[in-house]
């Protein structure tokens, strides 16, 4: 995942992606080149991303978070 570091994107992505400065095409290009040329990094981020989704964003996990929000 390559996203700009604005709004809630860093919170959602966590340590599972690369961040670029919004509006900076050079920074975006460098992040894309980094991932294109580093298969170990791509694999590491993919694994972390899958685990993050399983831990935070499954349907059951989201329901648990909403319930906790309303009952605390």
GROMACS .gro file of N, CA, C and O in nm:
model
  288
    1UNK      N    1   0.085  -0.118   0.000
    1UNK     CA    2   0.000   0.000   0.000
    1UNK      C    3   0.089   0.123   0.000
    1UNK      O    4   0.184   0.132   0.077
    2UNK      N    5   0.057   0.217  -0.086
    2UNK     CA    6   0.125   0.346  -0.090
    2UNK      C    7   0.016   0.452  -0.078
    2UNK      O    8  -0.074   0.458  -0.162
    3UNK      N    9   0.021   0.530   0.028
    3UNK     CA   10  -0.081   0.634   0.051
    3UNK      C   11  -0.014   0.762   0.098
    3UNK      O   12   0.098   0.761   0.148
    4UNK      N   13  -0.087   0.871   0.084
    4UNK     CA   14  -0.035   0.997   0.138
    4UNK      C   15  -0.057   0.997   0.289
    4UNK      O   16  -0.145   0.929   0.341
    5UNK      N   17   0.025   1.071   0.357
    5UNK     CA   18   0.018   1.070   0.505
    5UNK      C   19  -0.073   1.183   0.554
    5UNK      O   20  -0.032   1.272   0.625
    6UNK      N   21  -0.199   1.176   0.514
    6UNK     CA   22  -0.299   1.273   0.557
    6UNK      C   23  -0.420   1.202   0.615
    6UNK      O   24  -0.439   1.083   0.593
    7UNK      N   25  -0.499   1.278   0.686
    7UNK     CA   26  -0.625   1.231   0.741
    7UNK      C   27  -0.602   1.105   0.825
    7UNK      O   28  -0.506   1.097   0.900
    8UNK      N   29  -0.688   1.007   0.810
    8UNK     CA   30  -0.679   0.885   0.890
    8UNK      C   31  -0.600   0.774   0.820
    8UNK      O   32  -0.587   0.665   0.874
    9UNK      N   33  -0.544   0.803   0.703
    9UNK     CA   34  -0.473   0.698   0.629
    9UNK      C   35  -0.358   0.637   0.708
    9UNK      O   36  -0.347   0.513   0.713
   10UNK      N   37  -0.273   0.716   0.773
   10UNK     CA   38  -0.166   0.653   0.852
   10UNK      C   39  -0.219   0.564   0.964
   10UNK      O   40  -0.162   0.458   0.993
   11UNK      N   41  -0.329   0.604   1.024
   11UNK     CA   42  -0.389   0.523   1.131
   11UNK      C   43  -0.442   0.391   1.077
   11UNK      O   44  -0.428   0.286   1.140
   12UNK      N   45  -0.503   0.394   0.962
   12UNK     CA   46  -0.559   0.272   0.902
   12UNK      C   47  -0.448   0.180   0.852
   12UNK      O   48  -0.450   0.059   0.878
   13UNK      N   49  -0.350   0.235   0.784
   13UNK     CA   50  -0.243   0.154   0.724
   13UNK      C   51  -0.142   0.107   0.828
   13UNK      O   52  -0.090  -0.004   0.817
   14UNK      N   53  -0.116   0.188   0.928
   14UNK     CA   54  -0.017   0.150   1.031
   14UNK      C   55   0.120   0.130   0.969
   14UNK      O   56   0.164   0.210   0.886
   15UNK      N   57   0.185   0.023   1.007
   15UNK     CA   58   0.320  -0.004   0.956
   15UNK      C   59   0.318  -0.101   0.838
   15UNK      O   60   0.415  -0.171   0.812
   16UNK      N   61   0.207  -0.102   0.765
   16UNK     CA   62   0.188  -0.198   0.657
   16UNK      C   63   0.201  -0.136   0.518
   16UNK      O   64   0.159  -0.195   0.420
   17UNK      N   65   0.255  -0.016   0.509
   17UNK     CA   66   0.265   0.048   0.380
   17UNK      C   67   0.369   0.157   0.380
   17UNK      O   68   0.438   0.180   0.480
   18UNK      N   69   0.377   0.224   0.268
   18UNK     CA   70   0.468   0.337   0.251
   18UNK      C   71   0.385   0.464   0.238
   18UNK      O   72   0.279   0.463   0.177
   19UNK      N   73   0.435   0.572   0.296
   19UNK     CA   74   0.364   0.699   0.296
   19UNK      C   75   0.442   0.803   0.216
   19UNK      O   76   0.564   0.809   0.226
   20UNK      N   77   0.369   0.885   0.142
   20UNK     CA   78   0.433   0.994   0.069
   20UNK      C   79   0.367   1.126   0.106
   20UNK      O   80   0.254   1.129   0.153
   21UNK      N   81   0.441   1.233   0.086
   21UNK     CA   82   0.389   1.367   0.115
   21UNK      C   83   0.285   1.402   0.010
   21UNK      O   84   0.310   1.390  -0.110
   22UNK      N   85   0.166   1.446   0.053
   22UNK     CA   86   0.062   1.481  -0.044
   22UNK      C   87   0.109   1.590  -0.139
   22UNK      O   88   0.175   1.686  -0.099
   23UNK      N   89   0.077   1.572  -0.265
   23UNK     CA   90   0.113   1.670  -0.366
   23UNK      C   91   0.256   1.661  -0.414
   23UNK      O   92   0.298   1.738  -0.500
   24UNK      N   93   0.333   1.567  -0.362
   24UNK     CA   94   0.474   1.556  -0.399
   24UNK      C   95   0.493   1.433  -0.489
   24UNK      O   96   0.510   1.321  -0.440
   25UNK      N   97   0.491   1.456  -0.618
   25UNK     CA   98   0.502   1.344  -0.711
   25UNK      C   99   0.638   1.275  -0.702
   25UNK      O  100   0.648   1.154  -0.724
   26UNK      N  101   0.742   1.349  -0.666
   26UNK     CA  102   0.874   1.286  -0.651
   26UNK      C  103   0.874   1.186  -0.536
   26UNK      O  104   0.932   1.078  -0.546
   27UNK      N  105   0.810   1.224  -0.425
   27UNK     CA  106   0.804   1.134  -0.310
   27UNK      C  107   0.722   1.010  -0.344
   27UNK      O  108   0.761   0.898  -0.313
   28UNK      N  109   0.609   1.030  -0.411
   28UNK     CA  110   0.527   0.917  -0.454
   28UNK      C  111   0.606   0.826  -0.547
   28UNK      O  112   0.608   0.703  -0.530
   29UNK      N  113   0.674   0.884  -0.642
   29UNK     CA  114   0.755   0.806  -0.737
   29UNK      C  115   0.862   0.725  -0.664
   29UNK      O  116   0.883   0.607  -0.695
   30UNK      N  117   0.927   0.786  -0.566
   30UNK     CA  118   1.033   0.715  -0.494
   30UNK      C  119   0.975   0.599  -0.414
   30UNK      O  120   1.037   0.491  -0.407
   31UNK      N  121   0.857   0.615  -0.356
   31UNK     CA  122   0.795   0.505  -0.281
   31UNK      C  123   0.756   0.392  -0.374
   31UNK      O  124   0.775   0.274  -0.343
   32UNK      N  125   0.701   0.426  -0.489
   32UNK     CA  126   0.662   0.322  -0.586
   32UNK      C  127   0.785   0.247  -0.638
   32UNK      O  128   0.784   0.124  -0.648
   33UNK      N  129   0.891   0.320  -0.668
   33UNK     CA  130   1.014   0.255  -0.714
   33UNK      C  131   1.072   0.165  -0.605
   33UNK      O  132   1.121   0.055  -0.634
   34UNK      N  133   1.068   0.212  -0.481
   34UNK     CA  134   1.117   0.131  -0.369
   34UNK      C  135   1.045  -0.003  -0.366
   34UNK      O  136   1.109  -0.109  -0.358
   35UNK      N  137   0.914   0.000  -0.375
   35UNK     CA  138   0.838  -0.125  -0.368
   35UNK      C  139   0.854  -0.210  -0.494
   35UNK      O  140   0.856  -0.333  -0.484
   36UNK      N  141   0.867  -0.148  -0.608
   36UNK     CA  142   0.888  -0.224  -0.731
   36UNK      C  143   1.020  -0.299  -0.728
   36UNK      O  144   1.031  -0.409  -0.783
   37UNK      N  145   1.120  -0.241  -0.665
   37UNK     CA  146   1.255  -0.297  -0.667
   37UNK      C  147   1.291  -0.381  -0.545
   37UNK      O  148   1.400  -0.438  -0.541
   38UNK      N  149   1.203  -0.389  -0.447
   38UNK     CA  150   1.236  -0.461  -0.323
   38UNK      C  151   1.128  -0.564  -0.291
   38UNK      O  152   1.031  -0.535  -0.220
   39UNK      N  153   1.144  -0.683  -0.344
   39UNK     CA  154   1.042  -0.787  -0.325
   39UNK      C  155   1.033  -0.831  -0.179
   39UNK      O  156   0.924  -0.866  -0.132
   40UNK      N  157   1.143  -0.826  -0.104
   40UNK     CA  158   1.138  -0.861   0.038
   40UNK      C  159   1.049  -0.761   0.114
   40UNK      O  160   0.969  -0.802   0.198
   41UNK      N  161   1.065  -0.634   0.085
   41UNK     CA  162   0.983  -0.532   0.150
   41UNK      C  163   0.837  -0.550   0.111
   41UNK      O  164   0.748  -0.542   0.197
   42UNK      N  165   0.809  -0.574  -0.016
   42UNK     CA  166   0.671  -0.597  -0.060
   42UNK      C  167   0.610  -0.714   0.014
   42UNK      O  168   0.497  -0.706   0.064
   43UNK      N  169   0.684  -0.824   0.025
   43UNK     CA  170   0.632  -0.942   0.095
   43UNK      C  171   0.610  -0.914   0.243
   43UNK      O  172   0.509  -0.957   0.300
   44UNK      N  173   0.702  -0.843   0.305
   44UNK     CA  174   0.688  -0.808   0.446
   44UNK      C  175   0.563  -0.722   0.470
   44UNK      O  176   0.484  -0.749   0.561
   45UNK      N  177   0.546  -0.620   0.388
   45UNK     CA  178   0.431  -0.532   0.404
   45UNK      C  179   0.301  -0.605   0.374
   45UNK      O  180   0.199  -0.582   0.440
   46UNK      N  181   0.302  -0.693   0.275
   46UNK     CA  182   0.182  -0.771   0.244
   46UNK      C  183   0.144  -0.860   0.362
   46UNK      O  184   0.026  -0.868   0.399
   47UNK      N  185   0.242  -0.925   0.421
   47UNK     CA  186   0.214  -1.010   0.537
   47UNK      C  187   0.161  -0.927   0.653
   47UNK      O  188   0.060  -0.964   0.716
   48UNK      N  189   0.226  -0.815   0.682
   48UNK     CA  190   0.179  -0.728   0.790
   48UNK      C  191   0.038  -0.677   0.761
   48UNK      O  192  -0.045  -0.668   0.851
   49UNK      N  193   0.012  -0.641   0.637
   49UNK     CA  194  -0.119  -0.591   0.600
   49UNK      C  195  -0.227  -0.694   0.620
   49UNK      O  196  -0.335  -0.664   0.672
   50UNK      N  197  -0.201  -0.817   0.579
   50UNK     CA  198  -0.299  -0.925   0.597
   50UNK      C  199  -0.327  -0.945   0.745
   50UNK      O  200  -0.443  -0.958   0.786
   51UNK      N  201  -0.222  -0.948   0.826
   51UNK     CA  202  -0.241  -0.966   0.970
   51UNK      C  203  -0.319  -0.850   1.031
   51UNK      O  204  -0.404  -0.869   1.117
   52UNK      N  205  -0.291  -0.728   0.986
   52UNK     CA  206  -0.361  -0.610   1.037
   52UNK      C  207  -0.510  -0.618   1.005
   52UNK      O  208  -0.595  -0.588   1.088
   53UNK      N  209  -0.543  -0.658   0.884
   53UNK     CA  210  -0.684  -0.673   0.846
   53UNK      C  211  -0.750  -0.778   0.934
   53UNK      O  212  -0.861  -0.758   0.984
   54UNK      N  213  -0.684  -0.890   0.954
   54UNK     CA  214  -0.742  -0.996   1.037
   54UNK      C  215  -0.762  -0.951   1.182
   54UNK      O  216  -0.857  -0.992   1.248
   55UNK      N  217  -0.671  -0.868   1.233
   55UNK     CA  218  -0.678  -0.824   1.372
   55UNK      C  219  -0.773  -0.707   1.394
   55UNK      O  220  -0.829  -0.694   1.504
   56UNK      N  221  -0.792  -0.624   1.294
   56UNK     CA  222  -0.866  -0.499   1.316
   56UNK      C  223  -0.991  -0.480   1.231
   56UNK      O  224  -1.082  -0.409   1.272
   57UNK      N  225  -0.996  -0.538   1.114
   57UNK     CA  226  -1.098  -0.497   1.019
   57UNK      C  227  -1.189  -0.608   0.968
   57UNK      O  228  -1.260  -0.588   0.869
   58UNK      N  229  -1.191  -0.723   1.034
   58UNK     CA  230  -1.289  -0.823   0.994
   58UNK      C  231  -1.426  -0.777   1.041
   58UNK      O  232  -1.439  -0.690   1.128
   59UNK      N  233  -1.529  -0.834   0.984
   59UNK     CA  234  -1.666  -0.796   1.022
   59UNK      C  235  -1.689  -0.813   1.172
   59UNK      O  236  -1.742  -0.724   1.238
   60UNK      N  237  -1.649  -0.927   1.226
   60UNK     CA  238  -1.669  -0.952   1.369
   60UNK      C  239  -1.592  -0.854   1.456
   60UNK      O  240  -1.642  -0.807   1.558
   61UNK      N  241  -1.470  -0.823   1.416
   61UNK     CA  242  -1.389  -0.729   1.493
   61UNK      C  243  -1.451  -0.589   1.491
   61UNK      O  244  -1.456  -0.521   1.592
   62UNK      N  245  -1.502  -0.549   1.377
   62UNK     CA  246  -1.566  -0.418   1.366
   62UNK      C  247  -1.691  -0.411   1.455
   62UNK      O  248  -1.715  -0.312   1.522
   63UNK      N  249  -1.770  -0.518   1.455
   63UNK     CA  250  -1.890  -0.522   1.541
   63UNK      C  251  -1.848  -0.511   1.687
   63UNK      O  252  -1.907  -0.435   1.764
   64UNK      N  253  -1.745  -0.585   1.726
   64UNK     CA  254  -1.697  -0.577   1.865
   64UNK      C  255  -1.656  -0.435   1.901
   64UNK      O  256  -1.684  -0.389   2.012
   65UNK      N  257  -1.591  -0.367   1.809
   65UNK     CA  258  -1.547  -0.230   1.836
   65UNK      C  259  -1.665  -0.135   1.849
   65UNK      O  260  -1.666  -0.047   1.936
   66UNK      N  261  -1.766  -0.151   1.766
   66UNK     CA  262  -1.886  -0.067   1.776
   66UNK      C  263  -1.960  -0.092   1.907
   66UNK      O  264  -2.005   0.002   1.973
   67UNK      N  265  -1.973  -0.216   1.944
   67UNK     CA  266  -2.041  -0.250   2.070
   67UNK      C  267  -1.966  -0.188   2.188
   67UNK      O  268  -2.025  -0.127   2.277
   68UNK      N  269  -1.834  -0.202   2.187
   68UNK     CA  270  -1.754  -0.144   2.295
   68UNK      C  271  -1.769   0.007   2.299
   68UNK      O  272  -1.775   0.067   2.407
   69UNK      N  273  -1.777   0.070   2.184
   69UNK     CA  274  -1.793   0.215   2.178
   69UNK      C  275  -1.925   0.260   2.241
   69UNK      O  276  -1.929   0.354   2.320
   70UNK      N  277  -2.033   0.188   2.212
   70UNK     CA  278  -2.164   0.227   2.264
   70UNK      C  279  -2.185   0.192   2.410
   70UNK      O  280  -2.264   0.257   2.479
   71UNK      N  281  -2.116   0.093   2.462
   71UNK     CA  282  -2.138   0.049   2.598
   71UNK      C  283  -2.030   0.091   2.696
   71UNK      O  284  -2.027   0.045   2.808
   72UNK      N  285  -1.941   0.180   2.655
   72UNK     CA  286  -1.840   0.229   2.750
   72UNK      C  287  -1.865   0.373   2.785
   72UNK      O  288  -1.940   0.444   2.730
   0.00000   0.00000   0.00000
